[in-house]
Tab-separated table of C-alpha atoms in Angstrom:
chain	number	residue	atom	x	y	z
B	1	UNK	CA	76.375	58.255	15.834
B	2	UNK	CA	74.585	60.295	13.261
B	3	UNK	CA	71.628	58.719	11.486
B	4	UNK	CA	70.130	60.020	8.308
B	5	UNK	CA	66.460	60.770	8.904
B	6	UNK	CA	64.016	58.820	6.846
B	7	UNK	CA	62.190	60.761	4.198
B	8	UNK	CA	58.665	61.715	5.109
B	9	UNK	CA	55.973	61.555	2.440
B	10	UNK	CA	53.772	64.566	2.718
B	11	UNK	CA	50.449	64.292	0.842
B	12	UNK	CA	48.973	67.633	-0.156
B	13	UNK	CA	45.471	68.319	1.190
B	14	UNK	CA	43.779	68.224	-2.240
B	15	UNK	CA	45.301	64.820	-2.911
B	16	UNK	CA	44.267	63.588	0.531
B	17	UNK	CA	40.712	64.674	-0.183
B	18	UNK	CA	40.851	62.902	-3.535
B	19	UNK	CA	42.189	59.721	-1.932
B	20	UNK	CA	39.544	59.836	0.783
B	21	UNK	CA	36.865	60.349	-1.842
B	22	UNK	CA	38.257	57.456	-3.873
B	23	UNK	CA	38.298	55.187	-0.802
B	24	UNK	CA	34.769	56.267	0.010
B	25	UNK	CA	33.690	55.489	-3.540
B	26	UNK	CA	35.389	52.082	-3.367
B	27	UNK	CA	33.654	51.289	-0.065
B	28	UNK	CA	30.360	52.469	-1.523
B	29	UNK	CA	30.928	50.298	-4.598
B	30	UNK	CA	31.686	47.304	-2.388
B	31	UNK	CA	28.506	47.946	-0.431
B	32	UNK	CA	26.532	48.327	-3.621
B	33	UNK	CA	28.096	45.161	-5.015
B	34	UNK	CA	27.077	43.222	-1.905
B	35	UNK	CA	23.552	44.624	-2.144
B	36	UNK	CA	23.465	43.861	-5.852
B	37	UNK	CA	24.679	40.308	-5.203
B	38	UNK	CA	21.893	39.854	-2.663
B	39	UNK	CA	19.375	41.214	-5.163
B	40	UNK	CA	20.746	38.924	-7.885
B	41	UNK	CA	20.560	35.947	-5.523
B	42	UNK	CA	16.978	36.862	-4.623
B	43	UNK	CA	16.104	37.282	-8.286
B	44	UNK	CA	17.751	33.963	-9.146
B	45	UNK	CA	15.751	32.212	-6.418
B	46	UNK	CA	12.581	33.931	-7.581
B	47	UNK	CA	13.408	33.032	-11.184
B	48	UNK	CA	13.872	29.378	-10.202
B	49	UNK	CA	10.664	29.507	-8.197
B	50	UNK	CA	8.771	31.006	-11.145
B	51	UNK	CA	10.207	28.379	-13.501
B	52	UNK	CA	9.055	25.634	-11.146
B	53	UNK	CA	5.676	27.337	-10.844
B	54	UNK	CA	5.253	27.646	-14.605
B	55	UNK	CA	6.339	24.042	-15.050
B	56	UNK	CA	3.780	22.956	-12.444
B	57	UNK	CA	1.054	25.049	-14.123
B	58	UNK	CA	1.967	23.619	-17.527
B	59	UNK	CA	1.877	20.068	-16.148
B	60	UNK	CA	-1.456	20.821	-14.487
B	61	UNK	CA	-2.843	22.250	-17.738
B	62	UNK	CA	-1.685	19.207	-19.680
B	63	UNK	CA	-3.142	16.934	-17.045
B	64	UNK	CA	-6.424	18.864	-17.110
B	65	UNK	CA	-6.695	18.487	-20.882
B	66	UNK	CA	-5.874	14.790	-20.735
B	67	UNK	CA	-8.265	14.191	-17.830
B	68	UNK	CA	-11.126	16.103	-19.483
B	69	UNK	CA	-10.622	14.106	-22.706
B	70	UNK	CA	-10.599	10.900	-20.649
B	71	UNK	CA	-13.843	11.650	-18.798
B	72	UNK	CA	-15.519	12.863	-22.015
B	73	UNK	CA	-14.567	9.618	-23.741
B	74	UNK	CA	-15.860	7.634	-20.779
B	75	UNK	CA	-19.125	9.642	-20.822
B	76	UNK	CA	-19.640	8.989	-24.537
B	77	UNK	CA	-18.993	5.309	-23.968
B	78	UNK	CA	-21.546	5.202	-21.128
B	79	UNK	CA	-24.139	7.029	-23.232
B	80	UNK	CA	-23.499	4.662	-26.136
B	81	UNK	CA	-23.890	1.713	-23.792
B	82	UNK	CA	-27.111	3.185	-22.419
B	83	UNK	CA	-28.431	3.788	-25.944
B	84	UNK	CA	-27.504	0.235	-26.976
B	85	UNK	CA	-29.253	-1.173	-23.914
B	86	UNK	CA	-32.379	0.876	-24.664
B	87	UNK	CA	-32.342	-0.233	-28.295
B	88	UNK	CA	-31.926	-3.887	-27.292
B	89	UNK	CA	-34.810	-3.593	-24.822
B	90	UNK	CA	-37.005	-1.894	-27.465
B	91	UNK	CA	-36.219	-4.607	-30.006
B	92	UNK	CA	-37.212	-7.303	-27.485
B	93	UNK	CA	-40.506	-5.535	-26.738
B	94	UNK	CA	-41.261	-5.111	-30.444
B	95	UNK	CA	-40.595	-8.803	-31.051
B	96	UNK	CA	-43.004	-9.755	-28.256
B	97	UNK	CA	-45.772	-7.614	-29.771
B	98	UNK	CA	-45.099	-9.015	-33.249
B	99	UNK	CA	-45.205	-12.623	-32.027
B	100	UNK	CA	-48.520	-12.090	-30.211
B	101	UNK	CA	-50.020	-10.386	-33.271
B	102	UNK	CA	-48.920	-13.230	-35.555
B	103	UNK	CA	-50.351	-15.847	-33.170
B	104	UNK	CA	-53.749	-14.154	-33.001
B	105	UNK	CA	-53.816	-13.470	-36.742
B	106	UNK	CA	-53.130	-17.133	-37.506
B	107	UNK	CA	-56.062	-18.252	-35.318
B	108	UNK	CA	-58.474	-15.723	-36.767
B	109	UNK	CA	-57.389	-16.459	-40.333
B	110	UNK	CA	-58.029	-20.159	-39.722
B	111	UNK	CA	-61.478	-19.377	-38.323
B	112	UNK	CA	-62.281	-17.209	-41.360
B	113	UNK	CA	-61.249	-19.966	-43.771
B	114	UNK	CA	-63.253	-22.631	-41.965
B	115	UNK	CA	-66.276	-20.301	-41.590
B	116	UNK	CA	-66.149	-19.383	-45.274
B	117	UNK	CA	-66.178	-23.023	-46.301
B	118	UNK	CA	-69.082	-23.725	-43.907
B	119	UNK	CA	-71.002	-20.719	-45.216
B	120	UNK	CA	-70.592	-21.881	-48.809
B	121	UNK	CA	-71.769	-25.365	-47.850
B	122	UNK	CA	-74.742	-23.911	-45.984
B	123	UNK	CA	-75.753	-21.711	-48.946
B	124	UNK	CA	-75.588	-24.715	-51.334
B	125	UNK	CA	-77.684	-26.786	-48.959
B	126	UNK	CA	-80.194	-23.955	-48.587
B	127	UNK	CA	-80.543	-23.619	-52.373
B	128	UNK	CA	-81.036	-27.400	-52.691
B	129	UNK	CA	-83.686	-27.283	-49.980
B	130	UNK	CA	-85.548	-24.477	-51.740
B	131	UNK	CA	-85.485	-26.497	-54.957
B	132	UNK	CA	-86.783	-29.550	-53.089
B	133	UNK	CA	-89.824	-27.573	-51.981
B	134	UNK	CA	-90.854	-27.232	-55.647
B	135	UNK	CA	-90.888	-30.996	-56.301
B	136	UNK	CA	-94.387	-32.361	-56.786
B	137	UNK	CA	-93.568	-36.029	-57.042
B	138	UNK	CA	-93.966	-37.526	-53.600
B	139	UNK	CA	-91.262	-40.180	-54.028
B	140	UNK	CA	-88.685	-37.690	-55.321
B	141	UNK	CA	-89.622	-35.214	-52.594
B	142	UNK	CA	-89.088	-37.769	-49.838
B	143	UNK	CA	-85.738	-38.804	-51.313
B	144	UNK	CA	-84.520	-35.169	-51.568
B	145	UNK	CA	-85.749	-34.403	-48.045
B	146	UNK	CA	-83.794	-37.358	-46.673
B	147	UNK	CA	-80.624	-36.071	-48.420
B	148	UNK	CA	-81.153	-32.599	-46.984
B	149	UNK	CA	-81.555	-34.027	-43.481
B	150	UNK	CA	-78.337	-36.038	-43.778
B	151	UNK	CA	-76.399	-33.103	-45.201
B	152	UNK	CA	-77.651	-30.774	-42.502
B	153	UNK	CA	-76.546	-33.266	-39.835
B	154	UNK	CA	-73.014	-33.352	-41.312
B	155	UNK	CA	-72.841	-29.643	-42.273
B	156	UNK	CA	-69.647	-27.822	-41.045
B	157	UNK	CA	-71.702	-24.819	-40.033
B	158	UNK	CA	-73.122	-26.784	-37.122
B	159	UNK	CA	-69.651	-27.915	-35.885
B	160	UNK	CA	-68.016	-24.490	-35.883
B	161	UNK	CA	-67.958	-22.111	-32.924
B	162	UNK	CA	-69.284	-18.708	-33.698
B	163	UNK	CA	-66.920	-17.019	-31.247
B	164	UNK	CA	-63.522	-15.630	-32.385
B	165	UNK	CA	-60.571	-17.603	-30.993
B	166	UNK	CA	-58.663	-14.344	-30.250
B	167	UNK	CA	-59.583	-10.804	-29.367
B	168	UNK	CA	-58.214	-7.582	-30.713
B	169	UNK	CA	-57.059	-6.577	-27.235
B	170	UNK	CA	-53.268	-5.970	-27.005
B	171	UNK	CA	-53.326	-3.884	-23.839
B	172	UNK	CA	-50.999	-6.317	-22.049
B	173	UNK	CA	-48.219	-4.748	-24.093
B	174	UNK	CA	-48.859	-1.216	-22.916
B	175	UNK	CA	-45.724	0.297	-21.301
B	176	UNK	CA	-45.135	3.009	-18.759
B	177	UNK	CA	-41.579	4.280	-18.787
B	178	UNK	CA	-42.316	7.365	-16.731
B	179	UNK	CA	-40.130	6.160	-13.842
B	180	UNK	CA	-37.310	5.273	-16.215
B	181	UNK	CA	-37.718	8.570	-18.025
B	182	UNK	CA	-37.540	10.411	-14.705
B	183	UNK	CA	-34.435	8.388	-13.828
B	184	UNK	CA	-32.787	9.325	-17.099
B	185	UNK	CA	-33.668	12.950	-16.519
B	186	UNK	CA	-31.968	12.697	-13.130
B	187	UNK	CA	-28.760	11.370	-14.670
B	188	UNK	CA	-25.775	13.330	-13.413
B	189	UNK	CA	-22.103	12.872	-12.761
B	190	UNK	CA	-21.165	10.287	-10.152
B	191	UNK	CA	-20.496	12.008	-6.807
B	192	UNK	CA	-16.850	11.956	-5.719
B	193	UNK	CA	-16.330	10.389	-2.275
B	194	UNK	CA	-15.046	12.742	0.357
B	195	UNK	CA	-11.629	12.182	1.895
B	196	UNK	CA	-11.506	9.789	4.852
B	197	UNK	CA	-9.892	10.783	8.137
B	198	UNK	CA	-7.010	8.727	9.517
B	199	UNK	CA	-7.562	7.728	13.144
B	200	UNK	CA	-4.112	8.372	14.578
B	201	UNK	CA	-5.013	6.907	17.966
B	202	UNK	CA	-5.827	3.549	16.349
B	203	UNK	CA	-2.656	3.332	14.261
B	204	UNK	CA	-0.199	0.748	15.623
B	205	UNK	CA	3.513	0.364	14.924
B	206	UNK	CA	4.789	-3.083	15.863
B	207	UNK	CA	7.232	-5.719	14.598
B	208	UNK	CA	8.151	-4.083	11.298
B	209	UNK	CA	4.469	-3.532	10.524
B	210	UNK	CA	2.261	-0.449	10.601
B	211	UNK	CA	-1.484	-0.863	10.989
B	212	UNK	CA	-3.367	2.177	9.705
B	213	UNK	CA	-7.027	2.802	10.602
B	214	UNK	CA	-9.369	5.500	9.315
B	215	UNK	CA	-12.956	6.704	9.429
B	216	UNK	CA	-15.092	7.295	6.306
B	217	UNK	CA	-16.111	10.891	5.754
B	218	UNK	CA	-19.773	9.788	5.585
B	219	UNK	CA	-21.932	8.606	2.698
B	220	UNK	CA	-24.644	10.767	1.217
B	221	UNK	CA	-28.025	9.362	0.256
B	222	UNK	CA	-28.158	7.328	-2.926
B	223	UNK	CA	-26.333	4.317	-4.199
B	224	UNK	CA	-23.994	6.454	-6.269
B	225	UNK	CA	-22.275	7.718	-3.142
B	226	UNK	CA	-21.524	4.278	-1.733
B	227	UNK	CA	-17.831	3.592	-1.077
B	228	UNK	CA	-16.672	0.299	-2.526
B	229	UNK	CA	-12.902	0.355	-2.009
B	230	UNK	CA	-10.083	2.319	-0.408
B	231	UNK	CA	-6.584	3.064	-1.635
B	232	UNK	CA	-3.636	3.739	0.688
B	233	UNK	CA	-0.303	5.313	-0.167
B	234	UNK	CA	2.785	5.494	2.047
B	235	UNK	CA	6.368	6.637	1.800
B	236	UNK	CA	9.367	7.017	4.060
B	237	UNK	CA	10.699	10.380	5.133
B	238	UNK	CA	12.909	12.023	7.735
B	239	UNK	CA	10.864	15.235	7.757
B	240	UNK	CA	8.479	15.906	10.610
B	241	UNK	CA	6.799	19.029	9.200
B	242	UNK	CA	6.900	19.301	5.378
B	243	UNK	CA	5.183	16.049	4.482
B	244	UNK	CA	4.972	16.931	0.797
B	245	UNK	CA	8.524	18.183	0.412
B	246	UNK	CA	10.449	17.201	-2.689
B	247	UNK	CA	13.194	14.655	-2.410
B	248	UNK	CA	11.254	12.112	-0.385
B	249	UNK	CA	10.749	8.559	-1.569
B	250	UNK	CA	8.001	7.813	-4.075
B	251	UNK	CA	4.581	6.795	-2.847
B	252	UNK	CA	3.995	3.062	-2.487
B	253	UNK	CA	0.397	1.921	-3.092
B	254	UNK	CA	-1.962	-0.625	-1.546
B	255	UNK	CA	-5.078	-0.995	-3.728
B	256	UNK	CA	-8.544	-2.539	-3.396
B	257	UNK	CA	-8.869	-2.303	0.393
B	258	UNK	CA	-12.365	-3.319	1.471
B	259	UNK	CA	-11.995	-2.591	5.205
B	260	UNK	CA	-11.291	0.675	7.045
B	261	UNK	CA	-7.889	-0.559	8.216
B	262	UNK	CA	-4.885	-2.187	6.625
B	263	UNK	CA	-1.488	-3.439	7.776
B	264	UNK	CA	1.671	-2.452	5.911
B	265	UNK	CA	3.955	-5.453	6.396
B	266	UNK	CA	7.641	-6.160	5.923
B	267	UNK	CA	8.885	-2.605	6.459
B	268	UNK	CA	12.407	-1.639	7.359
B	269	UNK	CA	12.400	1.353	9.651
B	270	UNK	CA	15.423	3.163	8.250
B	271	UNK	CA	13.754	6.588	8.396
B	272	UNK	CA	12.213	8.535	11.253
B	273	UNK	CA	8.700	8.593	9.814
B	274	UNK	CA	6.398	6.748	7.441
B	275	UNK	CA	3.821	9.093	5.905
B	276	UNK	CA	0.440	7.563	5.045
B	277	UNK	CA	-2.664	8.867	3.284
B	278	UNK	CA	-5.950	7.249	2.214
B	279	UNK	CA	-8.685	7.954	-0.325
B	280	UNK	CA	-12.078	6.366	-1.001
B	281	UNK	CA	-13.390	5.004	-4.310
B	282	UNK	CA	-16.922	4.247	-5.420
B	283	UNK	CA	-18.008	2.481	-8.620
B	284	UNK	CA	-16.030	4.732	-10.966
B	285	UNK	CA	-14.655	7.739	-9.109
B	286	UNK	CA	-11.803	8.194	-6.629
B	287	UNK	CA	-11.888	11.021	-4.116
B	288	UNK	CA	-9.164	13.217	-2.729
B	289	UNK	CA	-6.551	11.797	-0.379
B	290	UNK	CA	-6.848	12.387	3.324
B	291	UNK	CA	-4.438	14.698	5.078
B	292	UNK	CA	-1.058	12.915	5.272
B	293	UNK	CA	-0.163	11.574	8.696
B	294	UNK	CA	3.433	10.960	9.740
B	295	UNK	CA	3.758	7.780	11.787
B	296	UNK	CA	6.906	7.856	13.874
B	297	UNK	CA	8.967	4.668	13.714
B	298	UNK	CA	11.584	5.590	16.333
B	299	UNK	CA	13.922	3.001	14.921
B	300	UNK	CA	17.422	2.308	16.155
B	301	UNK	CA	19.182	1.942	12.837
B	302	UNK	CA	22.551	0.333	12.990
B	303	UNK	CA	24.524	-2.126	10.966
B	304	UNK	CA	27.266	-4.630	11.645
B	305	UNK	CA	30.771	-3.203	11.930
B	306	UNK	CA	32.605	-5.628	9.654
B	307	UNK	CA	35.934	-4.263	10.900
B	308	UNK	CA	35.301	-5.817	14.321
B	309	UNK	CA	34.003	-9.145	13.012
B	310	UNK	CA	35.893	-12.335	13.734
B	311	UNK	CA	37.780	-13.630	10.709
B	312	UNK	CA	35.389	-16.580	10.454
B	313	UNK	CA	32.292	-14.388	10.468
B	314	UNK	CA	30.959	-13.251	7.116
B	315	UNK	CA	29.079	-9.946	7.218
B	316	UNK	CA	26.763	-9.197	4.288
B	317	UNK	CA	24.500	-6.194	4.878
B	318	UNK	CA	22.319	-7.056	7.862
B	319	UNK	CA	23.168	-10.771	7.808
B	320	UNK	CA	26.052	-12.555	9.602
B	321	UNK	CA	27.069	-16.173	8.997
B	322	UNK	CA	29.762	-18.334	10.580
B	323	UNK	CA	32.149	-19.781	8.006
B	324	UNK	CA	34.994	-21.767	9.634
B	325	UNK	CA	38.401	-21.406	8.008
B	326	UNK	CA	40.288	-24.173	9.830
B	327	UNK	CA	41.854	-24.705	13.250
B	328	UNK	CA	44.340	-21.873	13.136
B	329	UNK	CA	42.031	-19.586	15.039
B	330	UNK	CA	41.753	-22.191	17.816
B	331	UNK	CA	45.496	-22.662	18.328
B	332	UNK	CA	46.159	-21.833	22.045
B	333	UNK	CA	49.686	-20.623	21.288
B	334	UNK	CA	48.497	-18.223	18.621
B	335	UNK	CA	45.685	-17.136	20.871
B	336	UNK	CA	48.111	-16.360	23.688
B	337	UNK	CA	50.266	-14.179	21.459
B	338	UNK	CA	47.331	-12.346	19.995
B	339	UNK	CA	45.778	-11.926	23.425
B	340	UNK	CA	48.956	-10.389	24.720
B	341	UNK	CA	49.087	-7.857	21.920
B	342	UNK	CA	45.400	-7.197	22.407
B	343	UNK	CA	45.815	-6.294	26.084
B	344	UNK	CA	48.615	-3.930	25.271
B	345	UNK	CA	46.510	-2.019	22.810
B	346	UNK	CA	43.192	-1.474	24.513
B	347	UNK	CA	40.897	0.360	22.078
B	348	UNK	CA	39.406	3.698	22.967
B	349	UNK	CA	35.666	4.215	22.627
B	350	UNK	CA	36.203	7.701	21.238
B	351	UNK	CA	38.164	6.543	18.180
B	352	UNK	CA	36.557	5.291	14.994
B	353	UNK	CA	36.713	1.585	14.265
B	354	UNK	CA	38.013	2.152	10.729
B	355	UNK	CA	41.381	3.415	11.963
B	356	UNK	CA	42.070	0.289	14.073
B	357	UNK	CA	40.911	-2.429	11.704
B	358	UNK	CA	43.569	-4.950	12.731
B	359	UNK	CA	43.336	-4.463	16.480
B	360	UNK	CA	39.543	-4.294	16.628
B	361	UNK	CA	38.919	-7.627	14.927
B	362	UNK	CA	37.857	-10.326	17.372
B	363	UNK	CA	39.884	-13.548	17.339
B	364	UNK	CA	40.218	-16.902	18.995
B	365	UNK	CA	36.944	-18.329	20.243
B	366	UNK	CA	35.262	-14.922	20.487
B	367	UNK	CA	33.166	-15.175	17.358
B	368	UNK	CA	31.871	-11.675	17.898
B	369	UNK	CA	30.870	-8.661	15.816
B	370	UNK	CA	29.805	-5.254	17.109
B	371	UNK	CA	27.301	-2.757	15.837
B	372	UNK	CA	28.445	0.422	14.119
B	373	UNK	CA	26.450	2.913	16.229
B	374	UNK	CA	26.717	3.753	19.915
B	375	UNK	CA	23.722	4.118	22.184
B	376	UNK	CA	24.284	7.107	24.452
B	377	UNK	CA	20.805	7.607	25.890
B	378	UNK	CA	17.160	6.830	25.281
B	379	UNK	CA	15.193	3.627	24.642
B	380	UNK	CA	16.322	1.319	21.855
B	381	UNK	CA	14.858	-1.816	20.375
B	382	UNK	CA	15.846	-4.145	17.579
B	383	UNK	CA	15.111	-7.706	16.488
B	384	UNK	CA	17.335	-10.604	15.582
B	385	UNK	CA	15.985	-13.547	13.624
B	386	UNK	CA	18.084	-16.722	13.489
B	387	UNK	CA	18.060	-18.390	10.107
B	388	UNK	CA	17.518	-22.101	9.502
B	389	UNK	CA	19.755	-24.705	11.188
B	390	UNK	CA	21.218	-22.308	13.750
B	391	UNK	CA	23.124	-23.907	16.624
B	392	UNK	CA	24.283	-21.230	19.027
B	393	UNK	CA	24.414	-17.452	19.335
B	394	UNK	CA	24.560	-14.620	21.847
B	395	UNK	CA	23.124	-11.153	21.602
B	396	UNK	CA	23.416	-8.192	23.894
B	397	UNK	CA	25.339	-4.989	24.482
B	398	UNK	CA	28.878	-4.159	25.521
B	399	UNK	CA	31.210	-1.322	26.309
B	400	UNK	CA	33.708	-1.037	23.484
B	401	UNK	CA	36.687	-0.468	25.790
B	402	UNK	CA	35.888	-3.361	28.148
B	403	UNK	CA	35.742	-6.080	25.511
B	404	UNK	CA	39.104	-7.537	24.474
B	405	UNK	CA	39.746	-9.360	21.221
B	406	UNK	CA	39.373	-12.759	22.878
B	407	UNK	CA	36.641	-11.846	25.342
B	408	UNK	CA	33.270	-13.470	24.936
B	409	UNK	CA	30.000	-11.696	25.557
B	410	UNK	CA	28.759	-11.969	29.126
B	411	UNK	CA	32.153	-12.987	30.530
B	412	UNK	CA	33.288	-9.441	31.264
B	413	UNK	CA	31.992	-6.722	33.551
B	414	UNK	CA	31.214	-4.547	30.544
B	415	UNK	CA	29.014	-6.901	28.536
B	416	UNK	CA	25.503	-8.265	28.967
B	417	UNK	CA	23.979	-10.892	26.740
B	418	UNK	CA	21.443	-13.608	26.223
B	419	UNK	CA	22.937	-16.905	25.075
B	420	UNK	CA	20.778	-19.382	23.149
B	421	UNK	CA	21.923	-22.836	22.119
B	422	UNK	CA	20.422	-25.949	20.588
B	423	UNK	CA	23.744	-27.704	20.244
B	424	UNK	CA	23.398	-31.126	21.966
B	425	UNK	CA	20.505	-29.750	24.018
B	426	UNK	CA	18.405	-26.608	24.023
B	427	UNK	CA	19.276	-23.978	26.592
B	428	UNK	CA	18.849	-20.308	27.256
B	429	UNK	CA	20.895	-18.273	29.721
B	430	UNK	CA	21.472	-14.665	30.697
B	431	UNK	CA	25.191	-13.868	31.080
B	432	UNK	CA	27.062	-10.978	32.690
B	433	UNK	CA	30.437	-10.660	34.381
B	434	UNK	CA	31.210	-14.354	33.827
B	435	UNK	CA	28.019	-15.401	35.603
B	436	UNK	CA	25.225	-17.292	33.892
B	437	UNK	CA	21.610	-17.700	34.891
B	438	UNK	CA	19.616	-20.484	33.246
B	439	UNK	CA	16.239	-19.347	31.981
B	440	UNK	CA	12.982	-21.120	31.354
B	441	UNK	CA	11.476	-20.715	27.888
B	442	UNK	CA	9.329	-18.700	27.679
B	443	UNK	CA	8.946	-16.617	30.837
B	444	UNK	CA	5.980	-14.595	32.001
B	445	UNK	CA	6.013	-10.850	31.634
B	446	UNK	CA	8.036	-8.842	34.111
B	447	UNK	CA	8.404	-5.223	35.036
B	448	UNK	CA	10.430	-3.058	32.704
B	449	UNK	CA	14.174	-3.078	33.401
B	450	UNK	CA	17.143	-1.300	31.964
B	451	UNK	CA	18.012	-4.071	29.477
B	452	UNK	CA	15.303	-6.460	28.321
B	453	UNK	CA	15.370	-9.464	26.000
B	454	UNK	CA	11.976	-10.168	24.450
B	455	UNK	CA	10.626	-13.056	22.412
B	456	UNK	CA	8.729	-11.110	19.748
B	457	UNK	CA	7.000	-14.201	18.382
B	458	UNK	CA	5.376	-14.989	21.750
B	459	UNK	CA	5.444	-11.321	22.877
B	460	UNK	CA	6.922	-12.231	26.243
B	461	UNK	CA	9.845	-11.056	28.271
B	462	UNK	CA	12.742	-13.543	28.327
B	463	UNK	CA	15.098	-11.794	30.764
B	464	UNK	CA	16.002	-8.357	32.098
B	465	UNK	CA	19.229	-6.955	33.510
B	466	UNK	CA	18.734	-4.382	36.243
B	467	UNK	CA	21.804	-2.220	36.004
B	468	UNK	CA	23.013	1.311	35.427
B	469	UNK	CA	25.105	1.854	32.310
B	470	UNK	CA	27.965	4.332	32.549
B	471	UNK	CA	29.306	4.281	28.982
B	472	UNK	CA	27.904	4.241	25.453
B	473	UNK	CA	26.841	0.748	24.383
B	474	UNK	CA	27.254	-1.128	21.129
B	475	UNK	CA	25.070	-3.996	19.906
B	476	UNK	CA	27.108	-7.181	20.080
B	477	UNK	CA	26.686	-10.693	18.699
B	478	UNK	CA	28.516	-14.014	18.847
B	479	UNK	CA	27.913	-16.560	16.088
B	480	UNK	CA	29.418	-20.021	16.107
B	481	UNK	CA	28.715	-23.674	15.307
B	482	UNK	CA	27.363	-23.129	11.815
B	483	UNK	CA	25.006	-20.379	12.844
B	484	UNK	CA	23.674	-17.470	10.863
B	485	UNK	CA	21.027	-14.888	11.551
B	486	UNK	CA	19.389	-11.933	9.916
B	487	UNK	CA	19.095	-8.500	11.525
B	488	UNK	CA	15.685	-6.841	11.425
B	489	UNK	CA	15.297	-3.192	12.336
B	490	UNK	CA	12.179	-2.219	14.201
B	491	UNK	CA	10.828	0.424	16.519
B	492	UNK	CA	10.671	0.713	20.272
B	493	UNK	CA	7.243	0.202	21.750
C-alpha cells in the first residue's frame, strides 16, 4: 500500500541562526529577570530594614528629647527646692539673731532709763548738799543735813548695779558653712546603678512558680550609689536564642523588690521559656537591665479532648466537671448495645480524634476524658487540682487503642491510674490491669520509676508503676459523683 510521505519542514540556516539567537536571548532575559527579581527582593528587604531603622532612630530621638526635658525639669525642681531650703534656713538664722539683739537692747535700754533717773536724782541731791554747806544758822543746817542723809539713804543711785545686764558679744551666732559650701560644690548627677547579674544556678522552677536570684553589680563609695530597690521583668517565649526578637509577649513587671530574689507565682507554662531580666534602682535613678536569661519550663502542654469526654462530663478549657443528665447512661441494656458497637469499631491511635467523634466518646459508667496530645518519649509532668466538694476521681495514662468506650481506667492492660475517693470513706489506690493496690496517705519517697504519682502539696511520692510502655500515652481522667477539678500545667523537675 502506497503512503504519501509527510511533508518535511526545512528551516534555512540563516533562520535557524536567528531562532537560536532568539532562544538564547529569551534564556538570557529569563536569567536576567531571575537575577533582577533577586535584586528587587534584596532591595525590598533592605528598604524595609532601613524603614525600621529610621523609625527606631526617630523613636529614639523623640525619646531622647522627652527624657532630656524630663531630667532638666527635675533638675530645676531640685535646685528650686535646694534654694527654698537655704532661704528658709537663712530666715530662721536671721530671726534668731534679731530676737537676741532685741532682748539685749531691751535690757540695756531699761538700765539706761533707770540710770538716767538715778543720775538726775543724785545731781539734785548734790546741789542741795552744796547749798546746805552755805547755811550759817545751826538749826537750819542740822535740819537740812538730816534731809540729805535720808535722801542719800533712799537714793536710786545706791540701789542700781553699775554693770550692764547684757554684753555686745554676738559671737554665738557666727556660722561656718565651709563644709556645706564644699558639699554644694561637689553636687553632681546621681550615679546610675550598674546592672545586676542573674545567678542562673540559684534560679528554681517548681510548681508553676519561678524563683529568680541575682547578685548586685557592687556599690561604689558614697550614699548616692546605694541600691534601694530592684525591678524585674519577664515574658514568655518559644525562642532559645533571639531573646529580644519581635513578636514575643510584652514584658510583665514586678516592682519595688527589696531583696535579691523574687518568686514569680501563678504562671502557666504554655511556652518553652520564660525570659527574665533585672535592674537596680537607687533614690532617683534606674540602671540598665541585666542580660536576659531564658529559664526553661519544659512543660507538657496538653488540653482535654472534649470529643472523647463522657456525655455527662463538661469540659471548659482546662477544667472538667461532672454534670449528671439522668439514668439513661446507666441503663445496662443500652450499655450492652453501645459496648457491642464499641468493640466492633476499635479506634486506631494513628487517626485524629476529630474524625471519630461519635465512636471516641466514652459512655456508660466510664466517666472518662483523654488528653489531646500523645507522649511518645521523654519525661512529662503535670498537676491536677481537685476543686471543692470533690468525691471521686482517677488520673493516669492509657493507650488509646486499648481503652474501650465503657472501659474504666486501671481495669485494662493498657491503662494505669491513681484512684482517689472520699465517698463514704477516704481511700487511695493504684490500679492497673483490673488490679488495685491500697495506698497509705502520704507515703515516703521512693526511687524514681517509669510512672510516678506525686503529692505536690506535701512533695512526696504517692505511688509508682514500674513498667515499660510500648505505645504513645494519653493523659486520662475519670470524674464522677459530683466531682470537678482544674488542670494546672507545670514543668518536670
